[in-house]
Amino acid sequence: MIMEQAGYFASLKEKMRRERDTALFCLEEVDSTNRFAKEKAPECGKLMACALRQTAGRGRLGRHWVSPEGNLYVSFAYENTMPPERLAPVTLAVALAVCDTLADFDVPASIKWPNDIYIKGKKVCGILVETVCRGERIPYIVAGIGINVNQREFPAEVENRAVSLWNVTGKESDRAEIAWRLKKQMDRRMAQFMEKGFAAMREEYMQHSLLTGREVTASVPHTVCGICIGVSETGDLLLEAGGKRIPVTFGEVTGRLQFEGMPGEE
């Protein structure tokens, strides 16, 4: 990992030389790439912020995100053209961009609604999407992505639930190449989302859906149990219980996620 880390930022800067519409920030250490990107977005517009280490990385629902060296920690900021009421499914578009990127490296993955990426039943990536608000407007969207890349071991409390690309492939991965491919896929998916909304990519999302067909418990904040039957065109998770279809817009979702040949995986 030492050799890969030494050239990580230099290689990424070289790849980004022609991307003149995107400001690149390479940070050895930062509290949170999302906080940094939110602060810089009004000044820079479209940007990409990568860090070797985060001291206060955050996940969904305010959870702390552990950020050891060797992984990919990156946040993207995009100018928003979407009305606020249509922004909710943007996290799902970001999740698709991550799956697209992993597919570029022949690593099939699935999505646990709304923001976790899994490989063979274990979490490899988390996503946190936030907005920059100006009054009633939302001029910028910030998407933070953490991918377990070259981490070989995990703390005992998560070792049965977490995985890295190194664990899957048995070799060290080039983070600069992953970051570069992720940037291209993010650009593509965000442009698609801004122009056509989530409905245009719903079928592709369903091909990666980890929860479809599984018994799921959602806390919204009351507890709802049912069989997941998919995702709506507005990004809601759809459960079926007692003959009724129940849309889940936000909340904690749990289910049996053991590897059984998941969507998008072999």
C-alpha positions as semicolon CSV with decimal commas, in nm:
position;residue;x (nm);y (nm);z (nm)
1;M;0,000;0,000;0,000
2;I;0,296;0,233;0,059
3;M;0,389;0,236;-0,312
4;E;0,030;0,295;-0,421
5;Q;-0,021;0,572;-0,166
6;A;0,295;0,757;-0,269
7;G;0,163;0,813;-0,621
8;Y;-0,209;0,837;-0,548
9;F;-0,256;1,213;-0,557
10;A;0,006;1,274;-0,828
11;S;-0,163;1,022;-1,056
12;L;-0,510;1,163;-0,987
13;K;-0,395;1,519;-1,059
14;E;-0,251;1,403;-1,391
15;K;-0,577;1,230;-1,486
16;M;-0,775;1,543;-1,394
17;R;-0,564;1,789;-1,595
18;R;-0,817;1,803;-1,879
19;E;-1,118;1,830;-1,647
20;R;-1,123;2,208;-1,645
21;D;-1,483;2,230;-1,529
22;T;-1,400;2,057;-1,199
23;A;-1,186;2,194;-0,915
24;L;-0,976;1,918;-0,755
25;F;-0,867;1,919;-0,391
26;C;-0,626;1,653;-0,261
27;L;-0,612;1,658;0,118
28;E;-0,384;1,452;0,338
29;E;-0,623;1,493;0,630
30;V;-0,958;1,661;0,681
31;D;-1,237;1,629;0,933
32;S;-1,491;1,548;0,660
33;T;-1,467;1,572;0,282
34;N;-1,839;1,654;0,275
35;R;-1,798;1,948;0,511
36;F;-1,503;2,070;0,303
37;A;-1,698;2,036;-0,024
38;K;-2,004;2,215;0,117
39;E;-1,784;2,502;0,229
40;K;-1,604;2,531;-0,107
41;A;-1,900;2,474;-0,342
42;P;-2,028;2,836;-0,346
43;E;-1,677;2,951;-0,438
44;C;-1,576;2,676;-0,682
45;G;-1,898;2,528;-0,818
46;K;-1,833;2,176;-0,944
47;L;-1,556;2,014;-0,741
48;M;-1,397;1,689;-0,626
49;A;-1,232;1,660;-0,283
50;C;-1,025;1,351;-0,192
51;A;-0,857;1,277;0,141
52;L;-0,614;1,018;0,271
53;R;-0,773;1,039;0,615
54;Q;-1,090;1,177;0,771
55;T;-1,097;1,257;1,142
56;A;-1,474;1,306;1,162
57;G;-1,621;1,116;0,870
58;R;-2,000;1,094;0,878
59;G;-2,254;0,848;0,750
60;R;-2,631;0,854;0,713
61;L;-2,843;0,931;1,022
62;G;-2,545;1,102;1,186
63;R;-2,336;0,787;1,223
64;H;-1,958;0,810;1,256
65;W;-1,770;0,675;0,954
66;V;-1,439;0,505;1,039
67;S;-1,175;0,628;0,793
68;P;-0,845;0,437;0,806
69;E;-0,579;0,499;0,542
70;G;-0,579;0,297;0,223
71;N;-0,941;0,355;0,125
72;L;-1,114;0,608;-0,100
73;Y;-1,275;0,908;0,068
74;V;-1,415;1,155;-0,183
75;S;-1,688;1,416;-0,207
76;F;-1,829;1,570;-0,524
77;A;-2,016;1,899;-0,549
78;Y;-2,253;1,969;-0,839
79;E;-2,463;2,268;-0,928
80;N;-2,828;2,174;-0,886
81;T;-3,094;2,243;-1,149
82;M;-3,359;2,017;-0,995
83;P;-3,655;2,151;-0,792
84;P;-3,615;2,065;-0,420
85;E;-3,924;1,843;-0,421
86;R;-3,763;1,614;-0,683
87;L;-3,421;1,580;-0,520
88;A;-3,495;1,298;-0,274
89;P;-3,383;1,007;-0,501
90;V;-3,045;1,164;-0,586
91;T;-2,876;0,926;-0,339
92;L;-2,998;0,636;-0,552
93;A;-2,838;0,791;-0,861
94;V;-2,509;0,821;-0,673
95;A;-2,536;0,455;-0,566
96;L;-2,574;0,356;-0,930
97;A;-2,262;0,556;-1,019
98;V;-2,066;0,356;-0,760
99;C;-2,196;0,026;-0,902
100;D;-2,105;0,146;-1,252
101;T;-1,753;0,221;-1,129
102;L;-1,705;-0,116;-0,960
103;A;-1,831;-0,286;-1,277
104;D;-1,551;-0,107;-1,465
105;F;-1,315;-0,320;-1,254
106;D;-1,517;-0,640;-1,300
107;V;-1,649;-0,624;-0,943
108;P;-2,029;-0,671;-0,947
109;A;-2,212;-0,506;-0,659
110;S;-2,562;-0,453;-0,523
111;I;-2,738;-0,165;-0,348
112;K;-2,904;-0,176;-0,006
113;W;-3,156;0,107;-0,022
114;P;-3,086;0,386;-0,009
115;N;-2,711;0,439;0,027
116;D;-2,502;0,128;0,096
117;I;-2,312;-0,078;-0,160
118;Y;-2,261;-0,449;-0,095
119;I;-2,043;-0,723;-0,240
120;K;-2,145;-1,080;-0,156
121;G;-2,343;-0,977;0,150
122;K;-2,088;-0,738;0,299
123;K;-2,072;-0,360;0,288
124;V;-1,798;-0,211;0,069
125;C;-1,918;0,148;0,037
126;G;-2,128;0,410;0,211
127;I;-2,279;0,726;0,065
128;L;-2,389;1,052;0,226
129;V;-2,565;1,313;0,010
130;E;-2,614;1,662;0,151
131;T;-2,727;1,995;0,011
132;V;-2,608;2,354;0,026
133;C;-2,911;2,576;0,087
134;R;-2,961;2,945;0,013
135;G;-3,300;3,045;0,149
136;E;-3,553;2,823;-0,028
137;R;-3,307;2,735;-0,304
138;I;-3,069;2,439;-0,314
139;P;-2,792;2,557;-0,548
140;Y;-2,549;2,272;-0,478
141;I;-2,557;1,900;-0,409
142;V;-2,266;1,733;-0,229
143;A;-2,218;1,355;-0,250
144;G;-1,971;1,193;-0,013
145;I;-1,853;0,842;-0,099
146;G;-1,634;0,610;0,106
147;I;-1,512;0,289;-0,060
148;N;-1,313;0,022;0,123
149;V;-1,028;-0,026;-0,122
150;N;-0,698;-0,153;0,019
151;Q;-0,798;-0,220;0,378
152;R;-0,707;-0,579;0,464
153;E;-0,854;-0,621;0,811
154;F;-1,155;-0,476;0,992
155;P;-1,236;-0,427;1,361
156;A;-1,391;-0,734;1,522
157;E;-1,731;-0,565;1,559
158;V;-1,771;-0,522;1,181
159;E;-1,547;-0,789;1,027
160;N;-1,847;-1,009;0,944
161;R;-2,032;-0,720;0,777
162;A;-1,758;-0,525;0,595
163;V;-1,541;-0,603;0,295
164;S;-1,280;-0,426;0,081
165;L;-1,178;-0,457;-0,282
166;W;-0,853;-0,612;-0,158
167;N;-1,054;-0,883;0,021
168;V;-1,250;-0,951;-0,299
169;T;-0,972;-0,936;-0,560
170;G;-0,672;-1,041;-0,350
171;K;-0,467;-0,752;-0,483
172;E;-0,398;-0,386;-0,423
173;S;-0,612;-0,145;-0,625
174;D;-0,510;0,187;-0,778
175;R;-0,716;0,447;-0,592
176;A;-0,637;0,718;-0,847
177;E;-0,787;0,506;-1,124
178;I;-1,092;0,423;-0,911
179;A;-1,142;0,790;-0,819
180;W;-1,107;0,891;-1,185
181;R;-1,357;0,630;-1,306
182;L;-1,593;0,726;-1,025
183;K;-1,574;1,091;-1,127
184;K;-1,668;1,003;-1,487
185;Q;-1,958;0,782;-1,375
186;M;-2,078;1,048;-1,130
187;D;-2,078;1,309;-1,405
188;R;-2,284;1,079;-1,627
189;R;-2,538;0,981;-1,363
190;M;-2,580;1,332;-1,224
191;A;-2,638;1,472;-1,573
192;Q;-2,896;1,199;-1,635
193;F;-3,065;1,269;-1,302
194;M;-3,078;1,646;-1,355
195;E;-3,225;1,606;-1,703
196;K;-3,468;1,316;-1,657
197;G;-3,496;1,239;-1,285
198;F;-3,466;0,902;-1,114
199;A;-3,745;0,744;-1,321
200;A;-3,506;0,726;-1,618
201;M;-3,267;0,498;-1,427
202;R;-3,513;0,308;-1,208
203;E;-3,493;-0,015;-1,410
204;E;-3,113;-0,014;-1,389
205;Y;-3,136;0,046;-1,016
206;M;-3,371;-0,250;-0,977
207;Q;-3,111;-0,476;-1,139
208;H;-2,879;-0,396;-0,847
209;S;-3,140;-0,391;-0,570
210;L;-3,030;-0,604;-0,274
211;L;-3,361;-0,596;-0,086
212;T;-3,610;-0,690;-0,358
213;G;-3,787;-1,014;-0,271
214;R;-3,656;-1,015;0,086
215;E;-3,837;-0,967;0,414
216;V;-3,753;-0,618;0,536
217;T;-3,810;-0,421;0,855
218;A;-3,826;-0,042;0,821
219;S;-3,830;0,210;1,105
220;V;-4,009;0,518;0,969
221;P;-4,015;0,599;1,272
222;H;-4,278;0,335;1,356
223;T;-4,181;-0,019;1,259
224;V;-4,312;-0,166;0,934
225;C;-4,240;-0,523;0,820
226;G;-4,302;-0,659;0,473
227;I;-4,159;-0,806;0,155
228;C;-3,967;-0,560;-0,058
229;I;-4,120;-0,544;-0,405
230;G;-3,894;-0,276;-0,548
231;V;-3,844;0,098;-0,567
232;S;-4,087;0,359;-0,699
233;E;-4,013;0,616;-0,970
234;T;-3,971;0,873;-0,693
235;G;-3,716;0,657;-0,510
236;D;-3,937;0,522;-0,230
237;L;-3,871;0,167;-0,112
238;L;-4,187;-0,037;-0,169
239;L;-4,297;-0,300;0,083
240;E;-4,592;-0,535;0,060
241;A;-4,761;-0,637;0,384
242;G;-5,113;-0,765;0,448
243;G;-5,208;-0,713;0,087
244;K;-5,111;-0,347;0,100
245;R;-4,828;-0,162;-0,073
246;I;-4,636;0,056;0,173
247;P;-4,394;0,325;0,046
248;V;-4,092;0,395;0,268
249;T;-3,945;0,740;0,206
250;F;-3,690;0,759;0,486
251;G;-3,570;0,552;0,779
252;E;-3,358;0,262;0,895
253;V;-3,403;-0,055;0,691
254;T;-3,285;-0,401;0,793
255;G;-3,317;-0,746;0,644
256;R;-3,140;-1,078;0,597
257;L;-2,846;-0,992;0,375
258;Q;-2,647;-1,314;0,364
259;F;-2,500;-1,386;0,023
260;E;-2,738;-1,598;-0,181
261;G;-2,647;-1,486;-0,531
262;M;-2,745;-1,121;-0,515
263;P;-2,859;-0,897;-0,801
264;G;-2,561;-0,793;-1,010
265;E;-2,333;-1,047;-0,841
266;E;-2,202;-1,385;-0,940
